[in-house]
Amino acid sequence: MKKIKNEPELVTEALRVGAVYIKKRGVGEFEASDSAKNKVTYLYRLLAHDKLIQPLAKGQDNEPNMRHKLALWIARQLPEDHPLL
C-alpha cells in the first residue's frame, strides 16, 4: 500500500463528504457520538456496496486499509487544484 500525501486530512474530508452522501441516499446519518472507526467502516462498506470503490480482498478489510481506500476515493473526487492534493 503506497502512502498518500495528506492521508489523514483526506480521510477527514471523505467522512465529511460521505456524511452528506449517506444522508442524501437516505440510509442513515452520522451522530456526534459515533466513533471515527465506526464512521470509516460504515462509509467504506456503503461505498463498496454501491460500487463506488472496489472492495478490499477478504482478510484485508481492516481500519487502516479502509482509511486508505477512502482517501483514494476522495482524492479522485476533489478538483485538481484542491489544497489537499
JSON list of N, CA, C and O in Angstrom, two decimals, residues 5-49:
[
{"chain": "A", "resi": 5, "resn": "LYS", "atom": "N", "xyz": [0.04, 11.37, 0.32]},
{"chain": "A", "resi": 5, "resn": "LYS", "atom": "CA", "xyz": [0.31, 12.65, 0.96]},
{"chain": "A", "resi": 5, "resn": "LYS", "atom": "C", "xyz": [-1.01, 13.19, 1.55]},
{"chain": "A", "resi": 5, "resn": "LYS", "atom": "O", "xyz": [-2.04, 13.13, 0.91]},
{"chain": "A", "resi": 6, "resn": "ASN", "atom": "N", "xyz": [-0.96, 13.67, 2.78]},
{"chain": "A", "resi": 6, "resn": "ASN", "atom": "CA", "xyz": [-2.13, 14.23, 3.48]},
{"chain": "A", "resi": 6, "resn": "ASN", "atom": "C", "xyz": [-3.24, 13.21, 3.71]},
{"chain": "A", "resi": 6, "resn": "ASN", "atom": "O", "xyz": [-4.41, 13.56, 3.73]},
{"chain": "A", "resi": 7, "resn": "GLU", "atom": "N", "xyz": [-2.90, 11.94, 3.89]},
{"chain": "A", "resi": 7, "resn": "GLU", "atom": "CA", "xyz": [-3.93, 10.91, 4.04]},
{"chain": "A", "resi": 7, "resn": "GLU", "atom": "C", "xyz": [-4.89, 11.18, 5.21]},
{"chain": "A", "resi": 7, "resn": "GLU", "atom": "O", "xyz": [-6.10, 11.05, 5.02]},
{"chain": "A", "resi": 8, "resn": "PRO", "atom": "N", "xyz": [-4.41, 11.57, 6.41]},
{"chain": "A", "resi": 8, "resn": "PRO", "atom": "CA", "xyz": [-5.38, 11.82, 7.49]},
{"chain": "A", "resi": 8, "resn": "PRO", "atom": "C", "xyz": [-6.37, 12.94, 7.15]},
{"chain": "A", "resi": 8, "resn": "PRO", "atom": "O", "xyz": [-7.56, 12.83, 7.45]},
{"chain": "A", "resi": 9, "resn": "GLU", "atom": "N", "xyz": [-5.89, 13.99, 6.51]},
{"chain": "A", "resi": 9, "resn": "GLU", "atom": "CA", "xyz": [-6.78, 15.09, 6.12]},
{"chain": "A", "resi": 9, "resn": "GLU", "atom": "C", "xyz": [-7.76, 14.64, 5.04]},
{"chain": "A", "resi": 9, "resn": "GLU", "atom": "O", "xyz": [-8.92, 15.06, 5.03]},
{"chain": "A", "resi": 10, "resn": "LEU", "atom": "N", "xyz": [-7.30, 13.80, 4.12]},
{"chain": "A", "resi": 10, "resn": "LEU", "atom": "CA", "xyz": [-8.18, 13.28, 3.08]},
{"chain": "A", "resi": 10, "resn": "LEU", "atom": "C", "xyz": [-9.28, 12.39, 3.67]},
{"chain": "A", "resi": 10, "resn": "LEU", "atom": "O", "xyz": [-10.43, 12.44, 3.24]},
{"chain": "A", "resi": 11, "resn": "VAL", "atom": "N", "xyz": [-8.92, 11.61, 4.67]},
{"chain": "A", "resi": 11, "resn": "VAL", "atom": "CA", "xyz": [-9.92, 10.75, 5.33]},
{"chain": "A", "resi": 11, "resn": "VAL", "atom": "C", "xyz": [-10.95, 11.62, 6.04]},
{"chain": "A", "resi": 11, "resn": "VAL", "atom": "O", "xyz": [-12.16, 11.34, 5.97]},
{"chain": "A", "resi": 12, "resn": "THR", "atom": "N", "xyz": [-10.51, 12.67, 6.69]},
{"chain": "A", "resi": 12, "resn": "THR", "atom": "CA", "xyz": [-11.44, 13.59, 7.35]},
{"chain": "A", "resi": 12, "resn": "THR", "atom": "C", "xyz": [-12.39, 14.20, 6.33]},
{"chain": "A", "resi": 12, "resn": "THR", "atom": "O", "xyz": [-13.60, 14.28, 6.57]},
{"chain": "A", "resi": 13, "resn": "GLU", "atom": "N", "xyz": [-11.87, 14.61, 5.20]},
{"chain": "A", "resi": 13, "resn": "GLU", "atom": "CA", "xyz": [-12.70, 15.18, 4.13]},
{"chain": "A", "resi": 13, "resn": "GLU", "atom": "C", "xyz": [-13.65, 14.12, 3.58]},
{"chain": "A", "resi": 13, "resn": "GLU", "atom": "O", "xyz": [-14.81, 14.41, 3.28]},
{"chain": "A", "resi": 14, "resn": "ALA", "atom": "N", "xyz": [-13.17, 12.88, 3.44]},
{"chain": "A", "resi": 14, "resn": "ALA", "atom": "CA", "xyz": [-14.02, 11.79, 2.94]},
{"chain": "A", "resi": 14, "resn": "ALA", "atom": "C", "xyz": [-15.18, 11.55, 3.90]},
{"chain": "A", "resi": 14, "resn": "ALA", "atom": "O", "xyz": [-16.31, 11.31, 3.46]},
{"chain": "A", "resi": 15, "resn": "LEU", "atom": "N", "xyz": [-14.93, 11.62, 5.19]},
{"chain": "A", "resi": 15, "resn": "LEU", "atom": "CA", "xyz": [-16.00, 11.43, 6.17]},
{"chain": "A", "resi": 15, "resn": "LEU", "atom": "C", "xyz": [-17.01, 12.58, 6.10]},
{"chain": "A", "resi": 15, "resn": "LEU", "atom": "O", "xyz": [-18.22, 12.35, 6.24]},
{"chain": "A", "resi": 16, "resn": "ARG", "atom": "N", "xyz": [-16.53, 13.78, 5.86]},
{"chain": "A", "resi": 16, "resn": "ARG", "atom": "CA", "xyz": [-17.43, 14.93, 5.75]},
{"chain": "A", "resi": 16, "resn": "ARG", "atom": "C", "xyz": [-18.32, 14.79, 4.52]},
{"chain": "A", "resi": 16, "resn": "ARG", "atom": "O", "xyz": [-19.55, 14.90, 4.60]},
{"chain": "A", "resi": 17, "resn": "VAL", "atom": "N", "xyz": [-17.70, 14.49, 3.37]},
{"chain": "A", "resi": 17, "resn": "VAL", "atom": "CA", "xyz": [-18.45, 14.32, 2.13]},
{"chain": "A", "resi": 17, "resn": "VAL", "atom": "C", "xyz": [-19.34, 13.08, 2.21]},
{"chain": "A", "resi": 17, "resn": "VAL", "atom": "O", "xyz": [-20.48, 13.07, 1.75]},
{"chain": "A", "resi": 18, "resn": "GLY", "atom": "N", "xyz": [-18.80, 12.03, 2.81]},
{"chain": "A", "resi": 18, "resn": "GLY", "atom": "CA", "xyz": [-19.55, 10.79, 2.96]},
{"chain": "A", "resi": 18, "resn": "GLY", "atom": "C", "xyz": [-20.80, 10.97, 3.81]},
{"chain": "A", "resi": 18, "resn": "GLY", "atom": "O", "xyz": [-21.83, 10.35, 3.54]},
{"chain": "A", "resi": 19, "resn": "ALA", "atom": "N", "xyz": [-20.73, 11.80, 4.83]},
{"chain": "A", "resi": 19, "resn": "ALA", "atom": "CA", "xyz": [-21.90, 12.05, 5.68]},
{"chain": "A", "resi": 19, "resn": "ALA", "atom": "C", "xyz": [-23.02, 12.67, 4.86]},
{"chain": "A", "resi": 19, "resn": "ALA", "atom": "O", "xyz": [-24.20, 12.32, 5.02]},
{"chain": "A", "resi": 20, "resn": "VAL", "atom": "N", "xyz": [-22.67, 13.57, 3.96]},
{"chain": "A", "resi": 20, "resn": "VAL", "atom": "CA", "xyz": [-23.66, 14.19, 3.08]},
{"chain": "A", "resi": 20, "resn": "VAL", "atom": "C", "xyz": [-24.24, 13.13, 2.13]},
{"chain": "A", "resi": 20, "resn": "VAL", "atom": "O", "xyz": [-25.46, 13.06, 1.92]},
{"chain": "A", "resi": 21, "resn": "TYR", "atom": "N", "xyz": [-23.38, 12.28, 1.58]},
{"chain": "A", "resi": 21, "resn": "TYR", "atom": "CA", "xyz": [-23.82, 11.22, 0.68]},
{"chain": "A", "resi": 21, "resn": "TYR", "atom": "C", "xyz": [-24.77, 10.27, 1.39]},
{"chain": "A", "resi": 21, "resn": "TYR", "atom": "O", "xyz": [-25.83, 9.90, 0.85]},
{"chain": "A", "resi": 22, "resn": "ILE", "atom": "N", "xyz": [-24.43, 9.87, 2.60]},
{"chain": "A", "resi": 22, "resn": "ILE", "atom": "CA", "xyz": [-25.26, 8.95, 3.38]},
{"chain": "A", "resi": 22, "resn": "ILE", "atom": "C", "xyz": [-26.64, 9.55, 3.64]},
{"chain": "A", "resi": 22, "resn": "ILE", "atom": "O", "xyz": [-27.66, 8.88, 3.48]},
{"chain": "A", "resi": 23, "resn": "LYS", "atom": "N", "xyz": [-26.65, 10.82, 4.00]},
{"chain": "A", "resi": 23, "resn": "LYS", "atom": "CA", "xyz": [-27.92, 11.48, 4.30]},
{"chain": "A", "resi": 23, "resn": "LYS", "atom": "C", "xyz": [-28.77, 11.62, 3.04]},
{"chain": "A", "resi": 23, "resn": "LYS", "atom": "O", "xyz": [-29.97, 11.34, 3.05]},
{"chain": "A", "resi": 24, "resn": "LYS", "atom": "N", "xyz": [-28.16, 12.04, 1.92]},
{"chain": "A", "resi": 24, "resn": "LYS", "atom": "CA", "xyz": [-28.90, 12.19, 0.67]},
{"chain": "A", "resi": 24, "resn": "LYS", "atom": "C", "xyz": [-29.43, 10.85, 0.16]},
{"chain": "A", "resi": 24, "resn": "LYS", "atom": "O", "xyz": [-30.49, 10.78, -0.44]},
{"chain": "A", "resi": 25, "resn": "ARG", "atom": "N", "xyz": [-28.67, 9.80, 0.38]},
{"chain": "A", "resi": 25, "resn": "ARG", "atom": "CA", "xyz": [-29.08, 8.46, -0.06]},
{"chain": "A", "resi": 25, "resn": "ARG", "atom": "C", "xyz": [-30.20, 7.91, 0.83]},
{"chain": "A", "resi": 25, "resn": "ARG", "atom": "O", "xyz": [-30.92, 7.02, 0.43]},
{"chain": "A", "resi": 26, "resn": "GLY", "atom": "N", "xyz": [-30.33, 8.47, 2.02]},
{"chain": "A", "resi": 26, "resn": "GLY", "atom": "CA", "xyz": [-31.41, 8.08, 2.91]},
{"chain": "A", "resi": 26, "resn": "GLY", "atom": "C", "xyz": [-31.17, 6.79, 3.68]},
{"chain": "A", "resi": 26, "resn": "GLY", "atom": "O", "xyz": [-32.12, 6.11, 4.05]},
{"chain": "A", "resi": 27, "resn": "VAL", "atom": "N", "xyz": [-29.91, 6.46, 3.93]},
{"chain": "A", "resi": 27, "resn": "VAL", "atom": "CA", "xyz": [-29.61, 5.22, 4.63]},
{"chain": "A", "resi": 27, "resn": "VAL", "atom": "C", "xyz": [-29.12, 5.44, 6.05]},
{"chain": "A", "resi": 27, "resn": "VAL", "atom": "O", "xyz": [-28.72, 4.50, 6.72]},
{"chain": "A", "resi": 28, "resn": "GLY", "atom": "N", "xyz": [-29.15, 6.65, 6.52]},
{"chain": "A", "resi": 28, "resn": "GLY", "atom": "CA", "xyz": [-28.72, 6.91, 7.88]},
{"chain": "A", "resi": 28, "resn": "GLY", "atom": "C", "xyz": [-28.12, 8.29, 8.02]},
{"chain": "A", "resi": 28, "resn": "GLY", "atom": "O", "xyz": [-28.26, 9.14, 7.15]},
{"chain": "A", "resi": 29, "resn": "GLU", "atom": "N", "xyz": [-27.44, 8.45, 9.13]},
{"chain": "A", "resi": 29, "resn": "GLU", "atom": "CA", "xyz": [-26.85, 9.75, 9.44]},
{"chain": "A", "resi": 29, "resn": "GLU", "atom": "C", "xyz": [-25.78, 9.53, 10.52]},
{"chain": "A", "resi": 29, "resn": "GLU", "atom": "O", "xyz": [-25.98, 8.72, 11.42]},
{"chain": "A", "resi": 30, "resn": "PHE", "atom": "N", "xyz": [-24.65, 10.20, 10.39]},
{"chain": "A", "resi": 30, "resn": "PHE", "atom": "CA", "xyz": [-23.63, 10.12, 11.42]},
{"chain": "A", "resi": 30, "resn": "PHE", "atom": "C", "xyz": [-24.06, 10.97, 12.61]},
{"chain": "A", "resi": 30, "resn": "PHE", "atom": "O", "xyz": [-24.55, 12.08, 12.46]},
{"chain": "A", "resi": 31, "resn": "GLU", "atom": "N", "xyz": [-23.89, 10.42, 13.78]},
{"chain": "A", "resi": 31, "resn": "GLU", "atom": "CA", "xyz": [-24.18, 11.14, 15.02]},
{"chain": "A", "resi": 31, "resn": "GLU", "atom": "C", "xyz": [-22.86, 11.64, 15.60]},
{"chain": "A", "resi": 31, "resn": "GLU", "atom": "O", "xyz": [-21.80, 11.09, 15.34]},
{"chain": "A", "resi": 32, "resn": "ALA", "atom": "N", "xyz": [-22.92, 12.66, 16.43]},
{"chain": "A", "resi": 32, "resn": "ALA", "atom": "CA", "xyz": [-21.72, 13.22, 17.06]},
{"chain": "A", "resi": 32, "resn": "ALA", "atom": "C", "xyz": [-21.05, 12.19, 17.96]},
{"chain": "A", "resi": 32, "resn": "ALA", "atom": "O", "xyz": [-19.84, 12.21, 18.15]},
{"chain": "A", "resi": 33, "resn": "SER", "atom": "N", "xyz": [-21.84, 11.27, 18.50]},
{"chain": "A", "resi": 33, "resn": "SER", "atom": "CA", "xyz": [-21.29, 10.27, 19.42]},
{"chain": "A", "resi": 33, "resn": "SER", "atom": "C", "xyz": [-20.67, 9.06, 18.70]},
{"chain": "A", "resi": 33, "resn": "SER", "atom": "O", "xyz": [-20.07, 8.21, 19.34]},
{"chain": "A", "resi": 34, "resn": "ASP", "atom": "N", "xyz": [-20.82, 8.97, 17.38]},
{"chain": "A", "resi": 34, "resn": "ASP", "atom": "CA", "xyz": [-20.24, 7.85, 16.62]},
{"chain": "A", "resi": 34, "resn": "ASP", "atom": "C", "xyz": [-18.72, 7.97, 16.62]},
{"chain": "A", "resi": 34, "resn": "ASP", "atom": "O", "xyz": [-18.17, 9.06, 16.44]},
{"chain": "A", "resi": 35, "resn": "SER", "atom": "N", "xyz": [-18.05, 6.85, 16.79]},
{"chain": "A", "resi": 35, "resn": "SER", "atom": "CA", "xyz": [-16.58, 6.86, 16.76]},
{"chain": "A", "resi": 35, "resn": "SER", "atom": "C", "xyz": [-16.10, 6.98, 15.33]},
{"chain": "A", "resi": 35, "resn": "SER", "atom": "O", "xyz": [-16.82, 6.63, 14.38]},
{"chain": "A", "resi": 36, "resn": "ALA", "atom": "N", "xyz": [-14.88, 7.46, 15.15]},
{"chain": "A", "resi": 36, "resn": "ALA", "atom": "CA", "xyz": [-14.30, 7.60, 13.82]},
{"chain": "A", "resi": 36, "resn": "ALA", "atom": "C", "xyz": [-14.18, 6.23, 13.15]},
{"chain": "A", "resi": 36, "resn": "ALA", "atom": "O", "xyz": [-14.41, 6.10, 11.94]},
{"chain": "A", "resi": 37, "resn": "LYS", "atom": "N", "xyz": [-13.85, 5.21, 13.94]},
{"chain": "A", "resi": 37, "resn": "LYS", "atom": "CA", "xyz": [-13.73, 3.86, 13.40]},
{"chain": "A", "resi": 37, "resn": "LYS", "atom": "C", "xyz": [-15.06, 3.39, 12.82]},
{"chain": "A", "resi": 37, "resn": "LYS", "atom": "O", "xyz": [-15.09, 2.82, 11.72]},
{"chain": "A", "resi": 38, "resn": "ASN", "atom": "N", "xyz": [-16.15, 3.62, 13.54]},
{"chain": "A", "resi": 38, "resn": "ASN", "atom": "CA", "xyz": [-17.47, 3.22, 13.05]},
{"chain": "A", "resi": 38, "resn": "ASN", "atom": "C", "xyz": [-17.86, 3.99, 11.79]},
{"chain": "A", "resi": 38, "resn": "ASN", "atom": "O", "xyz": [-18.45, 3.43, 10.87]},
{"chain": "A", "resi": 39, "resn": "LYS", "atom": "N", "xyz": [-17.53, 5.28, 11.75]},
{"chain": "A", "resi": 39, "resn": "LYS", "atom": "CA", "xyz": [-17.84, 6.08, 10.57]},
{"chain": "A", "resi": 39, "resn": "LYS", "atom": "C", "xyz": [-17.07, 5.58, 9.36]},
{"chain": "A", "resi": 39, "resn": "LYS", "atom": "O", "xyz": [-17.63, 5.46, 8.27]},
{"chain": "A", "resi": 40, "resn": "VAL", "atom": "N", "xyz": [-15.78, 5.29, 9.55]},
{"chain": "A", "resi": 40, "resn": "VAL", "atom": "CA", "xyz": [-14.94, 4.78, 8.45]},
{"chain": "A", "resi": 40, "resn": "VAL", "atom": "C", "xyz": [-15.49, 3.46, 7.93]},
{"chain": "A", "resi": 40, "resn": "VAL", "atom": "O", "xyz": [-15.65, 3.26, 6.72]},
{"chain": "A", "resi": 41, "resn": "THR", "atom": "N", "xyz": [-15.81, 2.55, 8.84]},
{"chain": "A", "resi": 41, "resn": "THR", "atom": "CA", "xyz": [-16.32, 1.24, 8.45]},
{"chain": "A", "resi": 41, "resn": "THR", "atom": "C", "xyz": [-17.65, 1.36, 7.71]},
{"chain": "A", "resi": 41, "resn": "THR", "atom": "O", "xyz": [-17.84, 0.75, 6.65]},
{"chain": "A", "resi": 42, "resn": "TYR", "atom": "N", "xyz": [-18.57, 2.15, 8.24]},
{"chain": "A", "resi": 42, "resn": "TYR", "atom": "CA", "xyz": [-19.88, 2.30, 7.61]},
{"chain": "A", "resi": 42, "resn": "TYR", "atom": "C", "xyz": [-19.77, 2.92, 6.23]},
{"chain": "A", "resi": 42, "resn": "TYR", "atom": "O", "xyz": [-20.36, 2.43, 5.26]},
{"chain": "A", "resi": 43, "resn": "LEU", "atom": "N", "xyz": [-19.00, 4.00, 6.12]},
{"chain": "A", "resi": 43, "resn": "LEU", "atom": "CA", "xyz": [-18.85, 4.67, 4.83]},
{"chain": "A", "resi": 43, "resn": "LEU", "atom": "C", "xyz": [-18.15, 3.77, 3.82]},
{"chain": "A", "resi": 43, "resn": "LEU", "atom": "O", "xyz": [-18.60, 3.66, 2.67]},
{"chain": "A", "resi": 44, "resn": "TYR", "atom": "N", "xyz": [-17.10, 3.08, 4.23]},
{"chain": "A", "resi": 44, "resn": "TYR", "atom": "CA", "xyz": [-16.40, 2.18, 3.32]},
{"chain": "A", "resi": 44, "resn": "TYR", "atom": "C", "xyz": [-17.36, 1.10, 2.80]},
{"chain": "A", "resi": 44, "resn": "TYR", "atom": "O", "xyz": [-17.43, 0.84, 1.60]},
{"chain": "A", "resi": 45, "resn": "ARG", "atom": "N", "xyz": [-18.09, 0.48, 3.70]},
{"chain": "A", "resi": 45, "resn": "ARG", "atom": "CA", "xyz": [-19.00, -0.61, 3.29]},
{"chain": "A", "resi": 45, "resn": "ARG", "atom": "C", "xyz": [-20.12, -0.11, 2.39]},
{"chain": "A", "resi": 45, "resn": "ARG", "atom": "O", "xyz": [-20.51, -0.79, 1.45]},
{"chain": "A", "resi": 46, "resn": "LEU", "atom": "N", "xyz": [-20.63, 1.09, 2.65]},
{"chain": "A", "resi": 46, "resn": "LEU", "atom": "CA", "xyz": [-21.67, 1.64, 1.80]},
{"chain": "A", "resi": 46, "resn": "LEU", "atom": "C", "xyz": [-21.13, 1.94, 0.40]},
{"chain": "A", "resi": 46, "resn": "LEU", "atom": "O", "xyz": [-21.76, 1.60, -0.60]},
{"chain": "A", "resi": 47, "resn": "LEU", "atom": "N", "xyz": [-19.95, 2.55, 0.33]},
{"chain": "A", "resi": 47, "resn": "LEU", "atom": "CA", "xyz": [-19.36, 2.87, -0.98]},
{"chain": "A", "resi": 47, "resn": "LEU", "atom": "C", "xyz": [-19.03, 1.60, -1.76]},
{"chain": "A", "resi": 47, "resn": "LEU", "atom": "O", "xyz": [-19.20, 1.55, -2.97]},
{"chain": "A", "resi": 48, "resn": "ALA", "atom": "N", "xyz": [-18.56, 0.57, -1.06]},
{"chain": "A", "resi": 48, "resn": "ALA", "atom": "CA", "xyz": [-18.27, -0.70, -1.72]},
{"chain": "A", "resi": 48, "resn": "ALA", "atom": "C", "xyz": [-19.57, -1.35, -2.19]},
{"chain": "A", "resi": 48, "resn": "ALA", "atom": "O", "xyz": [-19.64, -1.89, -3.31]},
{"chain": "A", "resi": 49, "resn": "HIS", "atom": "N", "xyz": [-20.62, -1.28, -1.38]},
{"chain": "A", "resi": 49, "resn": "HIS", "atom": "CA", "xyz": [-21.92, -1.84, -1.76]},
{"chain": "A", "resi": 49, "resn": "HIS", "atom": "C", "xyz": [-22.48, -1.12, -2.98]},
{"chain": "A", "resi": 49, "resn": "HIS", "atom": "O", "xyz": [-23.06, -1.75, -3.87]}
]
